[in-house]
Amino acid sequence: ELKVEQNPLFLSMQEGKNYTIYCNYSTTSDRLYWYRQDPGKSLESLFVLLSNGAVKQEGRLMASLDTKARLSTLHITAAVHDLSATYFCAATNTGNQFYFGTGTSLTVIP
Amino acid sequence: EAGVAQSPRYKIIEKRQSVAFWCNPISGHATLYWYQQILGQGPKLLIQFQNNGVVDDSQLPKDRFSAERLKGVDSTLKIQPAKLEDSAVYLCASSSLRFTYEQYFGPGTRLTVT
């Protein structure tokens, strides 16, 4: 079974600072997904990374994928309060089953 | 484009009772997923359908959980009998068979078992 680990689990950061969330997975996966979840809400798709070296950016968030290291990162630039949420990564196996990490709860402090 | 619909949004039942959840995926999406999300954890896949066939149900507790997807569109997930540890949010997601297989999630059903 594909195992997905995220760290940190909790992240408290000041507005304007930069930080990175890490996502490691245990076996080969060619696709990596990032989602955002606000309290009491469902999951919103942020990024789909489809190949080694893929990099995608949207606003203050940038995601990258290194399939050889089995590592994806979500980089936050100049954090703002609106980014406070829980972020999940998910990797897929060859059968397109999605395996989610435990999530990173991000709190941006003014 | 309408999103994934789920009902009910909330349900409170006593242990040993039964409950059913309904999901209507995005039109044209061949793949439908049911997830269980326990508070503070990531979603755990329970069952995956492609059209009306089961692709994976390895993590579905089959002694009490069942799911079906009739005609390859709507799906229902049933729990009978419910246990306290079934308290969770049940999420339905759908995806097309396009290259990205990107999932779109419904709002979820929050189940409380007392």
Short mmCIF file of C-alpha atoms in Angstrom, two decimals:
data_model
loop_
_atom_site.label_atom_id
_atom_site.label_comp_id
_atom_site.label_asym_id
_atom_site.label_seq_id
_atom_site.Cartn_x
_atom_site.Cartn_y
_atom_site.Cartn_z
CA GLU A 1 0.00 0.00 0.00
CA LEU A 2 1.20 3.46 -0.88
CA LYS A 3 2.14 5.47 2.22
CA VAL A 4 2.10 9.26 2.14
CA GLU A 5 3.68 11.38 4.86
CA GLN A 6 3.50 15.12 5.29
CA ASN A 7 5.46 17.40 7.51
CA PRO A 8 5.03 19.44 9.44
CA LEU A 9 1.62 18.44 10.74
CA PHE A 10 1.06 21.88 12.22
CA LEU A 11 2.51 25.14 11.00
CA SER A 12 2.07 28.55 12.53
CA MET A 13 3.67 31.35 10.59
CA GLN A 14 3.62 35.11 10.51
CA GLU A 15 2.23 37.06 7.64
CA GLY A 16 4.85 37.88 5.07
CA LYS A 17 7.06 34.90 5.82
CA ASN A 18 7.96 32.00 3.53
CA TYR A 19 7.67 28.31 4.32
CA THR A 20 7.61 24.87 2.72
CA ILE A 21 5.41 21.84 3.34
CA TYR A 22 6.90 18.48 2.45
CA CYS A 23 5.15 15.39 1.11
CA ASN A 24 6.96 12.04 0.89
CA TYR A 25 5.47 8.89 -0.57
CA SER A 26 6.62 5.31 -0.29
CA THR A 27 6.40 3.75 -3.75
CA THR A 28 6.53 4.85 -7.34
CA SER A 29 3.85 7.32 -8.30
CA ASP A 30 3.81 9.47 -11.40
CA ARG A 31 1.12 11.84 -10.23
CA LEU A 32 0.86 13.99 -7.13
CA TYR A 33 -2.04 16.18 -6.08
CA TRP A 34 -2.38 19.02 -3.60
CA TYR A 35 -5.66 20.02 -1.98
CA ARG A 36 -6.84 22.67 0.42
CA GLN A 37 -9.51 22.13 3.06
CA ASP A 38 -11.08 24.92 5.10
CA PRO A 39 -12.69 24.02 8.45
CA GLY A 40 -16.00 22.24 7.95
CA LYS A 41 -15.60 22.31 4.18
CA SER A 42 -14.74 19.81 1.49
CA LEU A 43 -11.47 19.50 -0.41
CA GLU A 44 -10.52 21.94 -3.13
CA SER A 45 -8.01 20.91 -5.77
CA LEU A 46 -4.95 23.17 -5.93
CA PHE A 47 -2.37 21.47 -8.14
CA VAL A 48 -1.94 18.37 -10.25
CA LEU A 49 1.71 17.39 -10.85
CA LEU A 50 2.10 14.86 -13.62
CA SER A 51 5.80 14.31 -14.20
CA ASN A 52 9.23 14.50 -12.66
CA GLY A 53 10.38 18.08 -12.34
CA ALA A 54 6.87 19.50 -12.70
CA VAL A 55 6.39 22.89 -11.11
CA LYS A 56 3.11 24.76 -10.85
CA GLN A 57 2.36 28.15 -9.31
CA GLU A 58 -0.84 29.89 -8.35
CA GLY A 59 -0.59 33.15 -6.48
CA ARG A 60 1.53 32.69 -3.37
CA LEU A 61 1.63 28.89 -3.66
CA MET A 62 4.10 26.87 -5.70
CA ALA A 63 4.19 23.08 -5.92
CA SER A 64 6.93 20.85 -7.30
CA LEU A 65 7.49 17.14 -7.82
CA ASP A 66 10.65 15.01 -7.71
CA THR A 67 9.60 11.47 -8.56
CA LYS A 68 13.10 10.07 -8.07
CA ALA A 69 13.20 11.31 -4.48
CA ARG A 70 9.46 10.53 -4.07
CA LEU A 71 9.03 14.05 -2.76
CA SER A 72 6.71 16.93 -3.45
CA THR A 73 6.86 20.36 -1.88
CA LEU A 74 4.31 23.13 -1.46
CA HIS A 75 6.06 26.45 -1.02
CA ILE A 76 4.27 29.42 0.48
CA THR A 77 5.61 32.87 -0.36
CA ALA A 78 4.81 35.92 1.77
CA ALA A 79 1.97 34.25 3.63
CA VAL A 80 -1.33 36.04 4.16
CA HIS A 81 -4.16 35.20 6.55
CA ASP A 82 -6.37 33.88 3.75
CA LEU A 83 -3.98 30.96 3.29
CA SER A 84 -4.89 29.55 6.72
CA ALA A 85 -6.31 26.07 6.05
CA THR A 86 -5.32 22.41 6.05
CA TYR A 87 -3.30 21.26 3.05
CA PHE A 88 -3.25 17.66 1.87
CA CYS A 89 -1.11 15.91 -0.68
CA ALA A 90 -2.19 12.70 -2.37
CA ALA A 91 -0.33 10.21 -4.54
CA THR A 92 -1.85 7.62 -6.83
CA ASN A 93 -0.95 4.04 -7.62
CA THR A 94 -1.23 2.38 -11.02
CA GLY A 95 -4.90 1.66 -10.38
CA ASN A 96 -5.65 5.37 -9.85
CA GLN A 97 -6.38 4.86 -6.16
CA PHE A 98 -5.61 8.03 -4.22
CA TYR A 99 -3.65 7.87 -0.96
CA PHE A 100 -3.73 11.02 1.15
CA GLY A 101 -1.25 12.38 3.64
CA THR A 102 -2.26 13.30 7.16
CA GLY A 103 -2.50 16.97 6.28
CA THR A 104 -0.68 20.12 7.37
CA SER A 105 -2.72 22.58 9.39
CA LEU A 106 -1.48 26.05 8.50
CA THR A 107 -2.25 29.10 10.61
CA VAL A 108 -1.05 32.49 9.40
CA ILE A 109 -0.75 35.00 12.21
CA PRO A 110 -1.15 38.71 11.46
CA GLU B 1 -20.97 22.71 -14.77
CA ALA B 2 -22.71 21.37 -11.67
CA GLY B 3 -20.46 19.94 -8.99
CA VAL B 4 -20.65 16.70 -7.05
CA ALA B 5 -23.84 16.54 -5.00
CA GLN B 6 -24.22 14.67 -1.74
CA SER B 7 -27.05 14.17 0.71
CA PRO B 8 -27.78 14.38 3.49
CA ARG B 9 -25.26 16.93 4.74
CA TYR B 10 -25.59 15.87 8.35
CA LYS B 11 -26.85 12.74 10.05
CA ILE B 12 -27.02 11.71 13.68
CA ILE B 13 -27.89 8.10 14.51
CA GLU B 14 -27.53 5.72 17.41
CA LYS B 15 -25.12 2.81 17.29
CA ARG B 16 -26.50 -0.33 15.67
CA GLN B 17 -28.81 1.73 13.46
CA SER B 18 -28.39 1.88 9.69
CA VAL B 19 -27.73 4.89 7.48
CA ALA B 20 -27.37 5.59 3.77
CA PHE B 21 -25.61 8.34 1.89
CA TRP B 22 -26.23 9.43 -1.67
CA CYS B 23 -23.86 10.89 -4.25
CA ASN B 24 -24.44 12.32 -7.72
CA PRO B 25 -21.15 12.86 -9.58
CA ILE B 26 -20.32 15.43 -12.19
CA SER B 27 -22.04 14.55 -15.45
CA GLY B 28 -19.87 12.37 -17.65
CA HIS B 29 -17.40 11.40 -14.94
CA ALA B 30 -16.76 7.68 -15.18
CA THR B 31 -14.94 7.25 -11.87
CA LEU B 32 -16.56 7.72 -8.48
CA TYR B 33 -14.87 7.47 -5.10
CA TRP B 34 -16.16 7.24 -1.53
CA TYR B 35 -13.83 8.38 1.23
CA GLN B 36 -14.03 8.36 5.01
CA GLN B 37 -12.42 11.33 6.75
CA ILE B 38 -12.07 11.06 10.50
CA LEU B 39 -11.49 14.34 12.32
CA GLY B 40 -7.85 15.39 12.09
CA GLN B 41 -6.94 12.83 9.42
CA GLY B 42 -6.68 12.69 5.68
CA PRO B 43 -9.40 11.06 3.59
CA LYS B 44 -9.23 7.27 3.39
CA LEU B 45 -10.49 5.58 0.25
CA LEU B 46 -13.35 3.18 0.93
CA ILE B 47 -14.40 2.21 -2.57
CA GLN B 48 -13.73 3.23 -6.15
CA PHE B 49 -16.11 2.64 -9.07
CA GLN B 50 -15.45 2.96 -12.74
CA ASN B 51 -18.80 3.24 -14.48
CA ASN B 52 -20.86 0.70 -12.52
CA GLY B 53 -18.01 -1.69 -11.72
CA VAL B 54 -15.92 -1.82 -8.55
CA VAL B 55 -12.23 -1.05 -9.14
CA ASP B 56 -11.07 -1.19 -5.53
CA ASP B 57 -12.85 -1.89 -2.25
CA SER B 58 -9.93 -3.26 -0.27
CA GLN B 59 -10.43 -0.79 2.59
CA LEU B 60 -14.21 -1.10 2.81
CA PRO B 61 -15.33 -2.89 6.01
CA LYS B 62 -17.56 -5.26 4.13
CA ASP B 63 -19.19 -6.74 7.23
CA ARG B 64 -21.05 -3.46 7.75
CA PHE B 65 -20.46 -1.19 4.75
CA SER B 66 -21.88 -1.64 1.27
CA ALA B 67 -21.96 0.56 -1.80
CA GLU B 68 -23.47 0.45 -5.22
CA ARG B 69 -23.47 2.53 -8.34
CA LEU B 70 -26.44 1.69 -10.46
CA LYS B 71 -26.35 2.59 -14.15
CA GLY B 72 -22.89 4.08 -13.69
CA VAL B 73 -24.17 7.41 -12.38
CA ASP B 74 -25.51 7.93 -8.84
CA SER B 75 -24.08 5.97 -5.93
CA THR B 76 -25.18 5.05 -2.43
CA LEU B 77 -23.05 4.07 0.54
CA LYS B 78 -24.72 2.20 3.38
CA ILE B 79 -23.63 1.37 6.90
CA GLN B 80 -25.48 -1.34 8.80
CA PRO B 81 -25.12 -1.56 11.74
CA ALA B 82 -23.25 1.61 12.64
CA LYS B 83 -20.57 1.73 15.32
CA LEU B 84 -19.28 4.68 17.31
CA GLU B 85 -16.01 4.63 15.33
CA ASP B 86 -17.93 5.26 12.10
CA SER B 87 -18.40 8.89 13.15
CA ALA B 88 -16.68 10.80 10.36
CA VAL B 89 -17.26 12.85 7.24
CA TYR B 90 -18.05 10.75 4.19
CA LEU B 91 -16.81 12.37 1.02
CA CYS B 92 -17.76 11.50 -2.52
CA ALA B 93 -15.52 12.49 -5.40
CA SER B 94 -15.62 11.95 -9.14
CA SER B 95 -13.14 12.18 -11.97
CA SER B 96 -13.10 11.72 -15.70
CA LEU B 97 -10.80 9.31 -17.52
CA ARG B 98 -8.77 12.20 -18.84
CA PHE B 99 -5.00 12.13 -18.34
CA THR B 100 -4.91 14.10 -15.09
CA TYR B 101 -7.65 12.04 -13.33
CA GLU B 102 -8.25 15.13 -11.24
CA GLN B 103 -10.84 14.54 -8.53
CA TYR B 104 -13.69 16.87 -7.67
CA PHE B 105 -15.14 16.49 -4.21
CA GLY B 106 -18.67 16.90 -2.96
CA PRO B 107 -19.52 18.80 0.24
CA GLY B 108 -19.53 15.61 2.33
CA THR B 109 -21.92 14.06 4.84
CA ARG B 110 -21.04 14.48 8.49
CA LEU B 111 -22.11 11.36 10.40
CA THR B 112 -22.33 11.27 14.18
CA VAL B 113 -22.97 7.92 15.84
CA THR B 114 -24.06 8.16 19.49
#
